[in-house]
Coordinates of C-alpha atoms in Angstrom, one line a residue:
X805 CA -13.3 -10.9 -3.8
X806 CA -14.7 -8.6 -1.1
X807 CA -14.6 -11.5 1.4
X808 CA -11.0 -12.2 0.6
X809 CA -10.1 -8.5 1.0
X810 CA -11.9 -8.3 4.3
X811 CA -10.1 -11.4 5.6
X812 CA -6.8 -9.9 4.6
X813 CA -7.6 -6.7 6.3
X814 CA -8.6 -8.5 9.5
X815 CA -5.1 -10.0 9.6
X816 CA -3.4 -6.7 9.3
X817 CA -3.0 -6.1 13.1
X818 CA -1.0 -9.4 13.6
X819 CA 1.2 -9.3 10.5
X820 CA 3.8 -6.8 11.8
X821 CA 4.3 -8.5 15.2
X822 CA 4.3 -11.9 13.4
X823 CA 7.1 -10.7 11.2
X824 CA 9.1 -9.4 14.2
X825 CA 8.5 -12.7 16.1
X826 CA 9.7 -14.7 13.1
X827 CA 12.8 -12.6 12.8
X828 CA 13.6 -13.0 16.5
X829 CA 13.1 -16.8 16.2
X830 CA 15.5 -16.9 13.2
X831 CA 18.0 -14.8 15.3
X832 CA 17.7 -17.2 18.2
X833 CA 18.3 -20.2 16.0
X834 CA 21.4 -18.6 14.4
X835 CA 22.8 -17.3 17.7
X836 CA 21.4 -18.5 21.0
X837 CA 22.1 -15.6 23.4
X838 CA 20.5 -13.6 26.2
X839 CA 19.4 -10.8 23.8
X840 CA 17.9 -13.3 21.3
X841 CA 15.9 -15.0 24.1
X842 CA 14.6 -11.7 25.6
X843 CA 13.6 -10.4 22.2
X844 CA 11.9 -13.7 21.2
X845 CA 9.9 -13.8 24.5
X846 CA 8.9 -10.1 24.2
X847 CA 7.8 -10.4 20.6
X848 CA 6.1 -13.7 21.2
X849 CA 4.0 -12.3 24.0
X850 CA 3.2 -9.2 21.9
X851 CA 2.0 -11.4 19.0
X852 CA -0.3 -13.3 21.4
X853 CA -1.7 -10.1 22.8
X854 CA -2.4 -8.8 19.3
X855 CA -4.2 -12.0 18.5
X856 CA -6.2 -11.7 21.7
X857 CA -7.2 -8.1 20.9
X858 CA -8.0 -8.8 17.3
X859 CA -9.9 -12.0 17.5
X860 CA -10.4 -13.5 21.0
X861 CA -11.5 -10.4 23.0
X862 CA -14.5 -9.6 20.8
X863 CA -15.7 -13.2 21.0
X864 CA -15.2 -13.3 24.8
X865 CA -17.1 -10.0 25.2
X866 CA -20.0 -11.3 23.1
X867 CA -20.1 -14.7 24.7
X868 CA -20.0 -13.5 28.3
X869 CA -21.8 -10.2 27.8
X870 CA -19.2 -8.3 29.8
X871 CA -19.9 -4.9 31.3
X872 CA -17.5 -1.9 30.6
X873 CA -16.1 -2.3 34.1
X874 CA -15.3 -5.9 33.5
X875 CA -13.7 -5.1 30.2
X876 CA -11.5 -2.5 31.8
X877 CA -10.2 -5.2 34.2
X878 CA -9.2 -7.4 31.3
X879 CA -7.5 -4.5 29.6
X880 CA -5.6 -3.7 32.7
X881 CA -4.3 -7.2 33.1
X882 CA -3.4 -7.5 29.4
X883 CA -1.8 -4.0 29.6
X884 CA 0.5 -5.1 32.5
X885 CA 1.5 -8.2 30.5
X886 CA 2.1 -6.1 27.4
X887 CA 4.3 -3.7 29.5
X888 CA 6.4 -6.7 30.7
X889 CA 6.7 -8.0 27.2
X890 CA 7.8 -4.6 26.0
X891 CA 10.5 -4.4 28.7
X892 CA 11.8 -7.9 27.7
X893 CA 12.0 -6.8 24.0
X894 CA 13.6 -3.5 24.9
X895 CA 16.2 -5.1 27.2
X896 CA 17.1 -7.6 24.5
X897 CA 17.3 -4.9 21.9
X898 CA 19.5 -2.8 24.1
X899 CA 21.9 -5.7 24.8
X900 CA 22.0 -6.4 21.0
X901 CA 22.9 -2.8 20.3
X902 CA 25.6 -2.7 22.9
X903 CA 27.2 -5.9 21.7
X904 CA 27.0 -4.8 18.1
X905 CA 28.7 -1.5 18.8
X906 CA 31.4 -3.3 20.7
X907 CA 31.9 -5.8 17.9
X908 CA 32.1 -3.0 15.3
X909 CA 34.7 -1.2 17.4
X910 CA 36.7 -4.4 17.9
X911 CA 36.6 -5.2 14.2
X912 CA 37.6 -1.6 13.3
X913 CA 40.7 -1.8 15.6
X914 CA 41.6 -5.3 14.3
X915 CA 41.3 -4.1 10.7
X916 CA 43.9 -1.4 11.4
X917 CA 46.3 -4.0 12.7
X918 CA 45.7 -6.9 10.4
X919 CA 44.9 -7.5 6.7
X920 CA 41.2 -7.4 5.7
X921 CA 39.6 -10.9 5.9
X922 CA 36.5 -11.7 3.9
X923 CA 33.5 -12.4 6.1
X924 CA 32.1 -15.9 6.0
X925 CA 28.5 -16.5 4.9
X926 CA 27.3 -17.1 8.4
X927 CA 28.8 -13.8 9.6
X928 CA 27.2 -12.0 6.7
X929 CA 23.9 -13.6 7.4
X930 CA 24.1 -12.5 11.1
X931 CA 24.9 -9.0 10.1
X932 CA 21.9 -8.9 7.8
X933 CA 19.8 -10.3 10.6
X934 CA 21.0 -7.5 12.9
X935 CA 20.0 -4.9 10.4
X936 CA 16.6 -6.5 9.9
X937 CA 16.0 -6.7 13.6
X938 CA 16.9 -3.0 14.1
X939 CA 14.4 -2.1 11.4
X940 CA 11.6 -4.2 12.8
X941 CA 12.2 -3.2 16.4
X942 CA 10.7 0.2 15.7
X943 CA 7.7 -1.6 14.2
X944 CA 7.4 -3.9 17.3
X945 CA 7.4 -1.0 19.7
X946 CA 4.9 1.0 17.6
X947 CA 2.4 -1.8 17.1
X948 CA 1.8 -2.7 20.7
X949 CA -2.0 -2.9 21.1
X950 CA -3.7 -0.2 23.2
X951 CA -7.3 -0.6 24.4
X952 CA -9.7 1.7 22.5
X953 CA -11.4 2.9 25.7
X954 CA -12.9 6.3 26.6
X955 CA -10.8 8.6 28.8
X956 CA -12.1 9.5 32.2
X957 CA -12.5 13.2 31.6
X958 CA -13.0 15.7 34.4
X959 CA -15.0 14.7 37.5
X960 CA -16.6 18.1 38.0
X961 CA -17.9 18.1 34.4
X962 CA -19.7 14.7 34.6
X963 CA -23.4 15.2 34.3
X964 CA -26.3 16.8 32.3
X965 CA -26.1 20.6 32.3
X966 CA -28.8 22.9 30.9
X967 CA -28.9 26.6 30.1
X968 CA -32.3 27.5 31.4
X969 CA -32.3 31.0 30.1
X970 CA -30.2 33.6 28.2
X971 CA -29.7 37.0 29.6
X972 CA -31.4 39.8 27.6
X973 CA -32.7 37.3 25.1
X974 CA -35.7 39.6 24.3
X975 CA -33.2 42.2 23.0
X976 CA -31.1 39.9 20.9
X977 CA -31.8 39.2 17.2
X978 CA -30.7 35.7 17.7
X979 CA -29.4 33.5 20.6
X980 CA -28.8 29.9 21.3
X981 CA -29.6 27.9 24.4
X982 CA -27.3 25.0 25.2
X983 CA -27.7 21.6 26.7
X984 CA -24.5 19.6 27.5
X985 CA -24.1 16.0 28.6
X986 CA -20.6 15.2 29.7
X987 CA -19.9 11.5 30.2
X988 CA -16.3 10.5 30.8
X989 CA -14.3 12.5 28.1
X990 CA -17.3 12.5 25.7
X991 CA -19.7 15.4 25.2
X992 CA -23.2 15.5 23.6
X993 CA -24.6 19.0 22.8
X994 CA -28.1 20.1 22.0
X995 CA -28.6 23.6 20.8
X996 CA -31.8 25.5 20.4
X997 CA -31.5 28.6 18.3
X998 CA -34.0 31.5 18.4
X999 CA -33.6 33.9 15.5
X1000 CA -35.5 36.9 14.2
X1001 CA -33.5 36.8 11.0
X1002 CA -33.7 34.0 8.5
X1003 CA -30.3 32.7 7.7
X1004 CA -31.5 29.6 5.8
X1005 CA -34.1 28.6 3.3
X1006 CA -37.7 29.1 4.2
X1007 CA -38.2 25.3 4.7
X1008 CA -35.4 25.3 7.3
X1009 CA -36.3 28.5 9.1
X1010 CA -39.1 26.9 11.1
X1011 CA -40.6 30.2 12.4
X1012 CA -37.2 31.2 13.8
X1013 CA -36.6 28.2 16.1
X1014 CA -34.5 25.3 15.2
X1015 CA -32.4 22.6 16.9
X1016 CA -28.9 21.4 16.2
X1017 CA -26.9 18.5 17.7
X1018 CA -23.2 17.7 18.1
X1019 CA -21.1 14.9 19.5
X1020 CA -17.4 14.8 20.3
X1021 CA -14.8 14.9 23.0
X1022 CA -13.6 17.6 25.4
X1023 CA -10.6 18.4 27.7
X1024 CA -10.0 20.9 30.3
X1025 CA -6.6 22.7 30.6
X1026 CA -6.3 25.2 33.3
X1027 CA -9.4 27.3 33.2
X1028 CA -10.2 26.6 29.5
X1029 CA -12.6 24.0 28.1
X1030 CA -11.8 22.7 24.7
X1031 CA -14.5 20.9 22.7
X1032 CA -13.9 19.1 19.5
X1033 CA -17.1 17.7 18.0
X1034 CA -19.1 17.1 14.9
X1035 CA -22.6 18.2 14.0
X1036 CA -25.0 15.2 14.0
X1037 CA -28.6 14.4 13.6
X1038 CA -30.9 14.1 16.7
X1039 CA -29.8 10.5 17.2
X1040 CA -26.1 11.7 17.3
X1041 CA -25.4 9.9 14.0
X1042 CA -23.1 11.7 11.5
X1043 CA -24.8 14.5 9.6
X1044 CA -23.6 15.1 6.0
X1045 CA -26.5 17.0 4.6
X1046 CA -29.7 18.8 5.6
X1047 CA -30.6 22.2 7.2
X1048 CA -28.3 24.2 9.4
X1049 CA -24.7 23.6 10.1
X1050 CA -22.7 20.6 8.9
X1051 CA -19.1 19.5 9.7
X1052 CA -17.0 20.4 12.7
X1053 CA -18.1 22.0 16.0
X1054 CA -14.9 23.3 17.6
X1055 CA -15.4 25.6 20.5
X1056 CA -13.2 26.9 23.3
X1057 CA -14.7 28.3 26.5
X1058 CA -13.3 30.1 29.5
X1059 CA -14.6 28.4 32.7
X1060 CA -15.6 31.6 34.6
X1061 CA -17.1 29.8 37.6
X1062 CA -17.8 26.3 38.7
X1063 CA -19.5 24.7 41.7
X1064 CA -21.1 21.4 42.4
X1065 CA -24.4 22.4 40.6
X1066 CA -23.5 25.4 38.4
X1067 CA -21.1 26.1 35.7
X1068 CA -20.5 29.4 33.8
X1069 CA -18.7 29.3 30.5
X1070 CA -17.6 32.2 28.4
X1071 CA -17.2 31.7 24.7
X1072 CA -13.7 32.7 23.5
X1073 CA -15.0 33.4 20.0
X1074 CA -17.9 35.8 20.8
X1075 CA -17.6 36.4 24.6
X1076 CA -21.2 35.2 25.1
X1077 CA -21.8 33.8 28.6
X1078 CA -23.5 30.4 29.1
X1079 CA -24.9 29.8 32.6
X1080 CA -25.4 26.1 33.1
X1081 CA -27.3 24.3 35.9
X1082 CA -26.6 20.7 36.8
X1083 CA -29.7 18.6 36.1
X1084 CA -28.3 15.1 36.6
X1085 CA -25.0 13.8 38.0
X1086 CA -23.3 11.1 36.0
X1087 CA -20.6 8.7 37.1
X1088 CA -18.0 7.9 34.5
X1089 CA -17.8 4.3 33.4
X1090 CA -15.4 4.2 30.5
X1091 CA -16.8 2.2 27.5
X1092 CA -15.2 0.8 24.4
X1093 CA -15.3 3.1 21.4

């Protein structure tokens, strides 16, 4: 039962474009026209691309052991083809809409001048086909595959940054030192907290020094750094239980100063300053997620 369900789920990405392609083929058989040809070509290419992404691309990547850079080249080529297919489908749909509007106007004018004539079965079938295609066109445009690839992030952020010390730490009841690794648009955070006050159970207090980890994504807008992450274990796997914080790590920082080897962040929640020093520069090579 589970195998049947998993097989059905694996077919989900190609079902919508398959239905759209079938409807376009039916439309083409019923009424060979420019719009029918364009929509059939566009939906057919889209179906092939969906099959490529869902089944063939993973096999090719595994067989040829492709690097992320090589994968990006494939995605770029397929993306261009997908864009052309989308243009074909959109052009056909636009022509269909224009012709349908003209036909409705013409029939309205004629109905005012002449007695009402019952539609033939073929005309009724074509009208139903139009309605069906209009409905599925939204599905076709929404289901175009997009490569699940890391974003590039910010060039000046790429690297391993460390907070070597915290100002006036000896006077603080608790403070946290940060270690950031920015790679493409992903961020990995190590936090070492020093506390004179026990916030947790004795088994978690660890003589007032403990480590926490988080993994997520970031973006920079203007002079503000937005981090959306989740607390993890030391191996950056999801953490759902244990000592210290669990769940989301969402922080916003003001970028007070930046240079090639230093970065000063100011937390917008508690105004604490984090002075970071670049320890290792990283070149972004987007990877599949």
